[in-house]
Coordinates of C-alpha atoms and ligand atoms in Angstrom, one line a residue:
M1 CA 5.1 -10.8 79.7
R2 CA 6.4 -7.6 78.1
L3 CA 3.8 -5.6 76.2
S4 CA 6.5 -4.7 73.6
K5 CA 6.7 -8.4 72.8
L6 CA 3.0 -9.4 73.2
F7 CA 1.3 -10.2 69.9
F8 CA -1.6 -7.9 70.1
E9 CA -2.9 -4.7 68.7
T10 CA -5.7 -2.5 70.0
L11 CA -7.8 -0.7 67.5
R12 CA -9.0 3.0 67.6
D13 CA -12.5 2.1 66.6
F14 CA -15.0 -0.7 67.1
P15 CA -15.4 -3.1 64.1
S16 CA -18.2 -2.0 61.9
D17 CA -19.9 -5.5 61.8
A18 CA -20.1 -5.8 65.6
E19 CA -23.5 -5.3 67.2
V20 CA -22.9 -6.3 70.8
I21 CA -20.4 -5.0 73.3
S22 CA -18.5 -8.3 73.9
H23 CA -17.9 -8.6 70.1
K24 CA -16.8 -4.9 69.9
L25 CA -14.5 -5.0 72.8
L26 CA -12.9 -8.3 72.1
V27 CA -12.0 -7.2 68.6
R28 CA -10.9 -3.7 69.5
A29 CA -8.8 -4.8 72.5
G30 CA -6.9 -7.3 70.3
Y31 CA -8.4 -10.6 71.6
I32 CA -9.9 -12.0 68.5
R33 CA -9.8 -11.6 64.7
K34 CA -12.4 -12.8 62.3
L35 CA -11.4 -15.4 59.8
T36 CA -14.7 -15.7 58.1
N37 CA -18.4 -15.5 59.0
G38 CA -18.8 -16.9 62.5
I39 CA -15.2 -18.2 62.7
Y40 CA -12.5 -16.4 64.7
N41 CA -8.9 -16.6 65.5
Y42 CA -8.2 -16.5 69.2
L43 CA -5.1 -14.4 69.7
P44 CA -2.7 -14.7 72.7
L45 CA -4.8 -12.7 75.2
M46 CA -8.0 -14.5 74.2
W47 CA -6.4 -17.9 74.3
R48 CA -5.2 -17.3 77.9
V49 CA -8.8 -16.4 78.9
L50 CA -10.2 -19.5 77.2
K51 CA -7.6 -21.7 78.8
K52 CA -8.5 -20.3 82.2
V53 CA -12.2 -20.9 81.6
E54 CA -11.3 -24.5 80.4
N55 CA -9.3 -25.1 83.5
I56 CA -12.0 -24.0 85.9
V57 CA -14.4 -26.3 84.0
R58 CA -11.9 -29.1 84.2
E59 CA -11.4 -28.7 88.0
E60 CA -15.2 -28.7 88.6
M61 CA -15.8 -31.7 86.3
D62 CA -13.0 -33.7 87.9
K63 CA -14.3 -32.8 91.4
A64 CA -17.7 -34.0 90.3
G65 CA -16.2 -37.4 89.3
A66 CA -16.3 -36.9 85.6
Q67 CA -13.3 -38.2 83.5
E68 CA -11.8 -36.2 80.6
I69 CA -11.5 -37.8 77.2
L70 CA -11.2 -36.4 73.7
M71 CA -13.4 -37.5 70.9
P72 CA -12.8 -36.9 67.2
F73 CA -14.1 -33.8 65.5
L74 CA -15.0 -35.7 62.3
Q75 CA -17.8 -38.2 62.8
P76 CA -19.0 -41.0 60.5
K77 CA -22.6 -40.9 59.2
E78 CA -23.3 -44.4 60.3
L79 CA -23.5 -43.5 64.0
W80 CA -25.8 -40.6 63.2
E81 CA -28.0 -43.0 61.2
Q82 CA -28.2 -45.4 64.2
S83 CA -29.4 -42.6 66.5
G84 CA -31.8 -41.4 63.8
R85 CA -30.4 -37.9 63.8
W86 CA -28.7 -37.9 60.3
E87 CA -32.2 -37.2 58.9
V88 CA -33.6 -34.9 61.6
Y89 CA -30.6 -32.7 62.4
G90 CA -31.1 -29.8 60.0
K91 CA -28.6 -27.7 58.0
E92 CA -26.6 -26.8 61.1
L93 CA -25.0 -30.2 60.7
M94 CA -22.0 -29.6 58.5
R95 CA -21.9 -32.7 56.2
L96 CA -19.0 -33.6 54.0
K97 CA -17.5 -36.5 52.1
D98 CA -14.0 -38.0 52.4
R99 CA -11.9 -39.2 49.3
H100 CA -13.7 -42.5 49.4
N101 CA -17.1 -40.8 49.1
K102 CA -17.9 -41.7 52.6
E103 CA -20.3 -39.3 54.3
M104 CA -19.1 -37.6 57.5
C105 CA -20.0 -34.6 59.6
L106 CA -18.3 -32.1 61.8
G107 CA -19.3 -32.7 65.4
P108 CA -21.9 -30.2 66.6
T109 CA -22.3 -32.3 69.8
H110 CA -21.2 -35.9 70.6
E111 CA -24.0 -38.0 71.9
E112 CA -23.6 -40.6 69.1
I113 CA -19.8 -41.0 69.5
V114 CA -19.9 -41.2 73.3
T115 CA -22.8 -43.7 73.3
A116 CA -20.8 -45.9 70.9
I117 CA -17.9 -45.7 73.4
A118 CA -20.1 -46.8 76.3
R119 CA -21.7 -49.5 74.1
E120 CA -18.2 -51.0 73.7
G121 CA -16.6 -50.1 77.0
I122 CA -19.3 -50.6 79.7
R123 CA -20.4 -54.1 80.1
S124 CA -21.6 -54.6 83.6
Y125 CA -23.7 -52.7 86.1
K126 CA -20.6 -52.9 88.3
Q127 CA -18.9 -50.3 86.1
L128 CA -21.7 -47.7 86.5
P129 CA -22.1 -44.8 86.9
V130 CA -19.7 -43.3 84.4
N131 CA -19.4 -39.7 83.3
L132 CA -17.1 -38.7 80.4
Y133 CA -16.4 -35.2 79.3
Q134 CA -14.3 -33.4 76.8
I135 CA -13.3 -29.8 75.8
Q136 CA -13.3 -29.3 72.1
S137 CA -14.2 -27.2 69.1
K138 CA -17.7 -27.8 67.8
F139 CA -19.0 -26.8 64.4
R140 CA -22.6 -25.8 63.7
D141 CA -23.5 -24.1 60.5
E142 CA -25.7 -21.6 62.3
I143 CA -28.2 -19.8 60.1
R144 CA -27.3 -16.5 61.6
P145 CA -23.9 -16.5 63.2
R146 CA -23.5 -13.1 65.0
F147 CA -22.4 -11.4 68.1
G148 CA -18.8 -12.5 67.8
L149 CA -18.1 -15.4 70.2
L150 CA -21.6 -15.5 71.5
R151 CA -22.9 -17.2 68.4
G152 CA -20.1 -18.6 66.2
R153 CA -20.2 -21.4 63.7
E154 CA -17.0 -22.8 65.2
F155 CA -16.9 -22.5 69.0
I156 CA -15.4 -24.3 72.0
M157 CA -17.6 -26.4 74.2
K158 CA -17.3 -28.6 77.2
D159 CA -19.6 -31.5 76.8
A160 CA -20.1 -34.3 79.4
Y161 CA -22.2 -37.4 79.2
S162 CA -23.4 -39.5 82.1
F163 CA -24.3 -43.2 82.0
D164 CA -26.4 -44.7 84.8
R165 CA -28.3 -47.9 85.5
D166 CA -31.6 -46.4 86.0
E167 CA -33.7 -43.2 86.3
E168 CA -32.8 -42.7 89.9
G169 CA -29.0 -42.9 89.2
M170 CA -29.4 -40.5 86.3
Q171 CA -31.2 -38.0 88.6
K172 CA -28.3 -38.1 91.0
S173 CA -25.8 -37.5 88.2
Y174 CA -27.9 -34.7 86.9
K175 CA -28.0 -33.0 90.3
I176 CA -24.2 -33.4 90.7
M177 CA -23.7 -31.7 87.3
A178 CA -26.2 -29.0 88.1
D179 CA -24.3 -28.1 91.3
A180 CA -21.0 -28.2 89.5
Y181 CA -22.4 -25.8 86.9
T182 CA -23.5 -23.2 89.4
K183 CA -20.0 -23.4 91.0
F184 CA -18.3 -23.1 87.7
F185 CA -20.1 -20.0 86.5
K186 CA -19.7 -18.4 89.8
R187 CA -15.9 -18.9 89.7
C188 CA -15.9 -17.3 86.3
G189 CA -17.6 -14.2 87.8
L190 CA -21.1 -15.0 86.4
E191 CA -24.3 -15.2 88.3
T192 CA -26.5 -17.7 86.4
K193 CA -30.1 -18.7 86.6
P194 CA -31.0 -22.3 85.8
V195 CA -34.2 -22.3 83.8
Q196 CA -36.4 -25.0 82.4
S197 CA -36.1 -25.3 78.6
D198 CA -37.0 -27.1 75.5
S199 CA -34.6 -29.9 74.7
G200 CA -34.2 -29.1 71.0
A201 CA -32.2 -31.3 68.7
I202 CA -30.5 -33.0 71.7
G203 CA -33.8 -34.4 72.9
G204 CA -34.8 -36.1 76.2
N205 CA -37.4 -35.1 78.7
L206 CA -36.1 -32.4 81.0
S207 CA -33.5 -29.9 80.5
H208 CA -32.2 -26.7 82.2
E209 CA -30.4 -23.9 80.6
Y210 CA -28.0 -21.7 82.6
M211 CA -28.7 -18.1 81.8
V212 CA -26.7 -15.0 82.3
I213 CA -29.2 -12.3 82.7
T214 CA -28.7 -9.3 80.5
Q215 CA -31.2 -6.6 79.6
T216 CA -29.6 -6.1 76.2
D217 CA -29.9 -7.8 72.8
S218 CA -26.9 -9.9 73.4
G219 CA -29.3 -12.1 75.5
E220 CA -31.1 -13.9 72.7
D221 CA -33.5 -15.8 74.9
D222 CA -36.5 -14.5 76.8
V223 CA -36.5 -15.9 80.3
F224 CA -39.7 -16.0 82.4
Y225 CA -39.2 -16.1 86.2
C226 CA -41.1 -15.6 89.4
D227 CA -40.0 -13.7 92.4
G228 CA -42.5 -15.6 94.6
C229 CA -40.8 -19.0 94.0
D230 CA -38.0 -20.6 92.0
Y231 CA -39.9 -21.0 88.8
A232 CA -37.8 -19.9 85.8
A233 CA -38.2 -21.0 82.2
N234 CA -37.1 -20.2 78.7
S235 CA -39.9 -18.7 76.6
N236 CA -39.9 -21.8 74.5
H237 CA -40.9 -23.8 77.5
A238 CA -42.6 -21.3 79.9
V239 CA -46.2 -21.9 80.9
S240 CA -48.4 -19.5 82.7
V241 CA -51.9 -19.3 84.2
L242 CA -54.0 -17.0 82.1
N243 CA -55.4 -13.8 83.5
E244 CA -59.1 -13.2 83.3
A245 CA -60.4 -12.4 79.8
K246 CA -63.7 -12.2 78.1
T247 CA -64.1 -15.5 76.2
T248 CA -67.9 -15.7 75.8
G249 CA -69.5 -13.4 73.3
D250 CA -72.8 -11.6 73.7
W251 CA -74.3 -12.8 70.4
T252 CA -77.3 -15.1 70.8
K253 CA -76.9 -16.9 67.4
A254 CA -74.3 -17.5 64.8
E255 CA -74.4 -15.1 61.9
K256 CA -72.3 -13.6 59.2
V257 CA -71.2 -10.0 59.6
S258 CA -69.6 -7.6 57.2
T259 CA -66.0 -6.8 58.2
P260 CA -64.5 -4.9 55.3
H261 CA -60.7 -4.7 55.3
A262 CA -60.4 -6.3 58.8
K263 CA -57.5 -8.6 58.0
T264 CA -55.7 -8.4 61.3
I265 CA -57.0 -9.2 64.8
A266 CA -56.6 -5.5 65.9
E267 CA -58.6 -4.2 62.9
L268 CA -61.3 -6.8 63.5
A269 CA -61.6 -6.2 67.2
D270 CA -61.8 -2.4 66.6
L271 CA -64.4 -2.8 63.9
L272 CA -66.6 -5.1 66.0
K273 CA -65.9 -3.2 69.2
I274 CA -64.9 -6.5 71.0
E275 CA -62.0 -7.8 73.0
P276 CA -59.4 -9.7 70.8
S277 CA -59.9 -12.6 73.3
L278 CA -63.2 -13.3 71.6
I279 CA -61.6 -14.0 68.3
C280 CA -60.4 -17.4 67.2
K281 CA -57.2 -16.7 65.2
C282 CA -56.4 -19.0 62.3
L283 CA -52.8 -19.2 61.2
V284 CA -51.2 -21.4 58.5
Y285 CA -47.8 -23.1 59.0
I286 CA -45.9 -25.4 56.8
A287 CA -44.6 -28.3 58.9
D288 CA -42.2 -30.5 57.0
K289 CA -43.8 -29.5 53.7
D290 CA -47.4 -30.0 54.7
P291 CA -49.8 -27.2 55.6
V292 CA -51.2 -27.0 59.1
L293 CA -53.9 -24.7 60.4
V294 CA -53.2 -23.4 63.9
L295 CA -56.0 -22.0 66.0
I296 CA -55.2 -19.7 69.0
R297 CA -57.1 -17.0 70.9
G298 CA -56.9 -13.7 69.2
D299 CA -54.9 -12.0 72.0
K300 CA -52.3 -14.7 72.2
T301 CA -49.1 -15.5 70.2
V302 CA -47.9 -18.9 68.9
E303 CA -44.6 -20.1 70.4
E304 CA -43.0 -21.9 67.4
T305 CA -40.8 -24.4 69.3
K306 CA -43.9 -25.5 71.3
L307 CA -45.8 -25.8 68.0
M308 CA -43.0 -27.8 66.3
N309 CA -42.9 -30.2 69.3
A310 CA -46.7 -30.6 69.4
L311 CA -46.7 -31.4 65.6
N312 CA -43.6 -33.7 66.0
A313 CA -42.2 -31.8 63.0
K314 CA -38.5 -31.4 62.1
E315 CA -39.0 -28.0 60.6
I316 CA -41.9 -25.4 60.7
R317 CA -42.4 -22.0 59.1
T318 CA -45.3 -19.7 58.5
A319 CA -46.9 -20.2 55.1
S320 CA -46.5 -17.4 52.5
D321 CA -49.5 -15.5 51.2
A322 CA -49.2 -17.4 48.0
E323 CA -49.2 -20.7 49.8
I324 CA -52.3 -19.7 51.8
E325 CA -54.1 -18.6 48.7
E326 CA -53.3 -21.8 47.0
L327 CA -54.5 -23.9 49.9
M328 CA -57.8 -21.9 49.9
A329 CA -58.2 -22.3 46.2
N330 CA -57.6 -26.0 46.4
H331 CA -60.6 -26.1 48.9
G332 CA -62.8 -24.0 46.7
F333 CA -62.3 -20.7 48.5
N334 CA -61.4 -17.5 46.8
A335 CA -60.3 -15.2 49.7
V336 CA -57.2 -13.3 50.7
P337 CA -55.0 -14.8 53.5
G338 CA -56.4 -12.5 56.3
F339 CA -59.8 -14.2 56.0
I340 CA -58.8 -17.8 56.3
G341 CA -60.8 -19.8 58.8
P342 CA -60.9 -23.5 59.9
K343 CA -64.2 -24.5 58.3
G344 CA -64.0 -26.6 55.1
F345 CA -60.4 -27.9 55.6
D346 CA -61.4 -31.4 56.7
D347 CA -58.4 -33.0 55.0
V348 CA -55.9 -30.5 56.5
R349 CA -54.2 -31.0 59.9
I350 CA -55.7 -28.6 62.5
I351 CA -54.1 -28.0 65.8
A352 CA -55.5 -25.6 68.5
D353 CA -54.0 -23.9 71.5
N354 CA -55.6 -24.7 74.8
T355 CA -56.9 -21.1 75.0
V356 CA -59.3 -22.0 72.2
K357 CA -61.1 -24.5 74.4
D358 CA -62.8 -21.8 76.5
L359 CA -64.2 -19.8 73.5
K360 CA -68.0 -19.6 73.3
N361 CA -70.1 -17.4 70.9
F362 CA -66.8 -16.4 69.4
V363 CA -65.7 -14.7 66.1
V364 CA -63.9 -16.6 63.3
A365 CA -63.1 -16.0 59.7
I366 CA -64.9 -18.1 57.1
N367 CA -62.8 -18.0 54.0
E368 CA -64.8 -15.1 52.5
N369 CA -63.3 -11.7 51.9
D370 CA -64.6 -8.9 54.2
V371 CA -66.8 -11.3 56.2
H372 CA -66.5 -13.0 59.6
A373 CA -68.9 -15.2 61.5
V374 CA -69.9 -14.1 65.0
G375 CA -71.6 -16.1 67.8
V376 CA -69.9 -19.2 66.6
N377 CA -69.5 -22.4 68.8
F378 CA -67.4 -25.5 68.3
G379 CA -69.5 -28.6 67.7
T380 CA -72.6 -26.7 66.3
D381 CA -71.0 -24.3 63.8
V382 CA -67.4 -25.4 63.4
K383 CA -65.9 -28.9 64.0
M384 CA -64.1 -29.2 67.4
P385 CA -60.4 -29.5 66.7
E386 CA -59.1 -33.0 67.5
H387 CA -55.7 -31.9 68.7
F388 CA -55.2 -29.4 71.5
A389 CA -51.8 -28.4 73.0
D390 CA -50.1 -25.6 74.8
L391 CA -48.8 -23.5 71.9
R392 CA -48.7 -20.0 73.2
I393 CA -46.0 -17.7 74.5
A394 CA -46.4 -16.9 78.1
E395 CA -46.7 -13.2 78.9
A396 CA -45.2 -11.1 81.7
G397 CA -47.9 -10.4 84.2
E398 CA -49.6 -13.8 83.7
K399 CA -49.5 -16.0 86.8
C400 CA -46.7 -18.3 87.8
P401 CA -47.8 -22.0 87.3
Q402 CA -46.2 -22.9 90.6
C403 CA -47.3 -20.2 93.0
G404 CA -49.6 -17.8 91.2
Q405 CA -47.5 -14.7 91.5
P406 CA -47.2 -12.6 88.4
L407 CA -44.4 -13.8 86.1
K408 CA -41.6 -11.4 85.0
V409 CA -39.6 -11.6 81.8
T410 CA -36.0 -10.7 81.2
R411 CA -33.3 -11.5 78.5
G412 CA -30.6 -14.0 79.0
I413 CA -27.6 -15.6 77.4
E414 CA -27.6 -19.3 77.5
V415 CA -24.1 -20.3 78.7
G416 CA -24.8 -23.9 79.6
N417 CA -27.4 -26.5 79.1
I418 CA -28.0 -29.8 80.9
F419 CA -30.3 -32.6 79.6
Q420 CA -32.0 -35.7 81.0
L421 CA -31.7 -37.8 78.0
G422 CA -33.1 -41.0 79.5
T423 CA -32.7 -43.9 77.0
K424 CA -33.2 -41.9 73.8
Y425 CA -29.7 -42.7 72.5
S426 CA -29.0 -45.9 74.3
K427 CA -32.1 -47.6 72.9
A428 CA -31.7 -46.3 69.4
M429 CA -28.1 -47.3 69.3
N430 CA -28.5 -50.5 71.3
A431 CA -26.1 -49.5 74.0
T432 CA -26.7 -51.7 77.0
Y433 CA -25.1 -53.1 80.2
T434 CA -25.8 -56.4 81.9
D435 CA -27.6 -56.2 85.2
E436 CA -27.4 -58.5 88.3
N437 CA -29.9 -60.9 86.7
G438 CA -28.1 -61.1 83.4
N439 CA -30.5 -58.9 81.5
E440 CA -29.3 -56.4 78.9
V441 CA -30.5 -53.0 80.0
P442 CA -30.1 -49.7 78.1
F443 CA -28.1 -47.0 79.8
V444 CA -30.0 -44.1 81.3
M445 CA -28.1 -41.0 80.1
G446 CA -27.7 -37.3 80.7
C447 CA -25.7 -34.8 78.8
Y448 CA -24.2 -31.5 79.9
G449 CA -22.8 -28.7 77.8
I450 CA -21.0 -25.4 78.5
G451 CA -20.0 -22.9 75.8
I452 CA -16.4 -22.1 76.8
S453 CA -16.0 -19.3 74.2
R454 CA -19.6 -18.0 74.8
T455 CA -19.0 -18.0 78.6
A456 CA -15.9 -15.8 78.1
A457 CA -17.9 -13.4 75.9
A458 CA -20.8 -13.4 78.4
A459 CA -18.3 -12.4 81.1
V460 CA -17.4 -9.3 78.9
E461 CA -21.1 -8.6 78.5
R462 CA -21.5 -8.5 82.3
H463 CA -18.1 -6.8 83.2
H464 CA -17.2 -3.7 81.2
D465 CA -17.6 0.0 81.2
E466 CA -17.2 2.8 78.5
Y467 CA -13.4 2.3 78.6
G468 CA -13.2 -1.4 78.1
I469 CA -13.3 -4.8 79.7
K470 CA -13.2 -5.5 83.4
W471 CA -12.2 -9.1 83.6
P472 CA -13.1 -11.1 86.7
M473 CA -9.8 -12.1 88.2
A474 CA -10.2 -15.8 87.7
I475 CA -10.4 -15.5 83.9
A476 CA -8.4 -12.4 83.3
P477 CA -5.5 -13.0 80.8
Y478 CA -3.2 -11.4 83.3
H479 CA -3.8 -10.4 86.9
V480 CA -1.7 -7.2 87.0
I481 CA -0.3 -4.7 84.6
V482 CA 2.7 -2.6 85.6
I483 CA 3.1 0.7 83.8
P484 CA 6.3 2.7 83.9
V485 CA 5.0 6.0 82.7
N486 CA 8.3 7.1 81.0
V487 CA 10.5 4.2 80.0
Q488 CA 13.4 6.7 79.5
D489 CA 13.3 7.4 83.2
E490 CA 15.8 5.1 84.9
L491 CA 14.2 5.2 88.4
Q492 CA 10.6 4.6 87.0
M493 CA 11.9 1.7 85.0
K494 CA 13.8 0.2 87.8
V495 CA 10.8 0.4 90.2
A496 CA 8.5 -1.0 87.6
E497 CA 10.9 -3.9 86.7
D498 CA 11.3 -4.6 90.4
I499 CA 7.6 -4.8 91.0
Y500 CA 7.2 -7.0 87.9
N501 CA 9.8 -9.4 89.1
K502 CA 8.5 -9.7 92.6
L503 CA 5.0 -10.3 91.5
Q504 CA 6.1 -13.0 89.1
A505 CA 8.1 -14.6 91.9
E506 CA 4.9 -14.8 93.8
G507 CA 3.2 -16.6 91.0
I508 CA 1.1 -13.6 89.9
E509 CA 0.6 -13.2 86.1
V510 CA 1.9 -9.8 85.2
L511 CA 2.2 -7.7 82.1
I512 CA 4.7 -4.8 82.0
D513 CA 4.0 -2.0 79.5
D514 CA 7.5 -1.3 78.4
R515 CA 6.4 0.4 75.2
E516 CA 7.8 3.8 74.3
D517 CA 4.2 5.2 74.1
R518 CA 2.7 8.2 75.9
A519 CA 1.2 7.5 79.3
G520 CA -2.3 8.3 78.0
V521 CA -2.0 5.5 75.4
K522 CA -0.8 3.0 78.0
F523 CA -3.6 3.8 80.4
K524 CA -6.2 3.6 77.7
D525 CA -4.9 0.2 76.5
A526 CA -4.8 -1.1 80.1
D527 CA -8.4 -0.2 80.6
L528 CA -9.4 -1.5 77.3
I529 CA -7.9 -4.9 77.7
G530 CA -9.3 -5.0 81.2
I531 CA -6.5 -6.2 83.5
P532 CA -7.9 -6.2 87.0
L533 CA -5.0 -4.5 88.8
R534 CA -2.8 -1.7 87.5
I535 CA 0.4 -0.5 89.2
T536 CA 1.9 2.7 87.8
A537 CA 5.4 3.9 88.4
G538 CA 5.4 7.6 87.5
K539 CA 7.0 10.8 88.8
T540 CA 6.0 10.0 92.4
V541 CA 8.6 7.2 92.5
N542 CA 11.0 10.0 93.6
E543 CA 8.9 10.2 96.8
G544 CA 8.9 6.4 97.0
L545 CA 5.3 6.1 95.9
V546 CA 3.5 4.2 93.1
E547 CA -0.2 4.3 92.1
Y548 CA -2.3 1.2 92.7
K549 CA -5.6 1.0 90.8
V550 CA -8.4 -1.5 90.8
R551 CA -10.1 -1.7 87.4
E552 CA -13.4 -3.0 88.7
T553 CA -14.1 -0.1 91.1
G554 CA -11.7 2.6 89.7
E555 CA -10.3 3.0 93.3
V556 CA -6.8 4.5 93.3
V557 CA -4.3 4.7 96.2
K558 CA -0.7 5.9 96.4
V559 CA 1.5 3.4 98.2
S560 CA 5.1 2.2 98.4
P561 CA 6.2 -0.3 95.8
E562 CA 6.5 -3.0 98.5
E563 CA 3.0 -2.2 99.7
A564 CA 1.7 -2.3 96.1
V565 CA 3.2 -5.8 95.6
K566 CA 1.7 -7.0 98.9
M567 CA -1.7 -5.6 98.1
A568 CA -1.7 -7.2 94.6
V569 CA -0.6 -10.6 95.9
E570 CA -3.3 -10.6 98.6
T571 CA -6.0 -9.4 96.2
V572 CA -5.2 -12.0 93.5
K573 CA -4.9 -14.9 96.0
A574 CA -8.1 -13.9 97.7
A575 CA -10.0 -13.7 94.4
L576 CA -8.7 -17.0 93.2
S577 CA -9.3 -19.0 96.4
V578 CA -12.2 -21.4 95.9
Ligands
ATP1 P1 -28.5 -21.9 71.2 O1 -30.0 -22.1 71.7 O2 -27.9 -20.6 71.8 O3 -28.4 -22.0 69.7 P2 -28.1 -24.6 71.8 O4 -29.2 -24.8 72.8 O5 -28.3 -25.1 70.5 O6 -27.7 -23.1 71.8 P3 -26.5 -26.6 73.2 O7 -26.7 -27.7 72.2 O8 -27.3 -26.6 74.4 O9 -26.7 -25.2 72.4 O10 -25.0 -26.4 73.4 C1 -24.4 -26.3 74.7 C2 -23.8 -24.9 74.9 O11 -22.9 -24.6 73.8 C3 -24.8 -23.8 74.9 O12 -25.4 -23.7 76.2 C4 -23.9 -22.6 74.6 O13 -23.2 -22.1 75.7 C5 -22.9 -23.2 73.6 N1 -23.2 -22.9 72.2 C6 -24.1 -23.5 71.5 N2 -24.2 -22.9 70.2 C7 -23.2 -22.0 70.2 C8 -22.7 -21.1 69.2 N3 -23.2 -21.1 68.0 N4 -21.6 -20.3 69.5 C9 -21.1 -20.3 70.8 N5 -21.5 -21.2 71.7 C10 -22.5 -22.0 71.5
MG2 MG1 -29.0 -25.4 74.6

């Protein structure tokens, strides 16, 4: 491809709305242009990258025995009603009506559609297992689309769905997909860590996210991991063994103490000169419209996904001060929110984190301003909560639940997610096969997603420097860029064209920068767009030499044009061999 003809434009500056490097670089280097919030045009360079990512996925899925299909983007409400998700899927589901007033949605994921396909198309145990996948645009009306392709509203996903006879079969399918995922990401130049995670709106029992580890904000998830063993989990799922803490107070009886202005745990602990771990914190959440009191040890923090799951709620949020005051007023209390406690809320749902179980002679608020009770015990002074669960965020330095070593935390970008769905969809949608004995048995399912566009952006997050992108060879839009420094110079042009033609003849994907621009501009653009190899034909062509440069390492050598072609062909082929 001739750069003079390529539809692309590099910008002098980063876009003002971009916060993370992949967004900045992909816009500035001419790969993407924003259409509207969270929705992007993929320009020629980007589309080449995305097609490469897609093709690697396709190869790995085909090798793993999955079969490619394409399901519609627009989906009828009825199937979502059958699965029960029309009600539970929140505002991310883009709902619309057709001209006959029929309700539809834009596919955020395809469990319903594929389960309906299996319900019709798989009759006997003899047809199983089956794994179907597609590569397609998805739409989710994300509350906060940001970071360019990392979190769009429209994005490209590969989604696969496995159907098995039983749990054992599903486990096998899951393992095959897990292995294919590791290989796929590696081929894209990304080291990933599979981590246990919450299953979210997709559901099922067990799921693993594939995380690209980043220490920057572009990694939106906190990942806990252990160096002593293979334990790794998203913070929404991570569990840890608590470190020692003081959980029994020295008070000998329950009594009221004056705690003026001590509305926060830190203020209270300071005032009473105690460890925060002796305080029973009481928080108010609104879960699907109803208030819930949440108790947790004063030094710990609530993990909201865990809380939502424990409450079996569709949506939760912290209550506003006004809502807390109203709740207290309805129960005859006249205190400010910082002094709410569990006593006297017998008709309100109360849930407690497991850390609260160990508290003895502890401190708790009692719905009176500037007062707390100390030396309190469950059973005698406050009713023991009926519902305990793990509701807390694990902390770095707490012990690994598998081996006891201290846990570490890092940030990660979720590029893929695999789920053991079990019979969640097949039972709800009555999707069954006939077994050897003539019984109708629901399929045991798994589902497996990869964000194609997010993977490409994550590759930029991992591979760049201050000058631009450094694409891994397998997903680079072109392998080599040939630069004649001065297009008016006949010999430079001839050598460059010759290298360009020879590389193309070898099946290498080449750009030639035949623009009339200054050398500096060309070099800058080549670095910015991130082509892995650069061959420059400048003044030294008179001595029979060109410059061969590796973008990743910055290594430069002067060699003959023939040698440069040979080196490039070998490097590209070695990098692409699987
Ligand atoms: P997240 O937690 O980041 O919102 P998710 O867990 O809801 O993602 P899944 O339903 O697991 O996403 O979708 C499978 C894959 O699709 C994800 O692992 C991710 O790579 C990609 N993906 C999901 N949402 C987006 C998005 N808004 N923009 C780009 N890619 C996305
Ligand atoms: Mg996910």
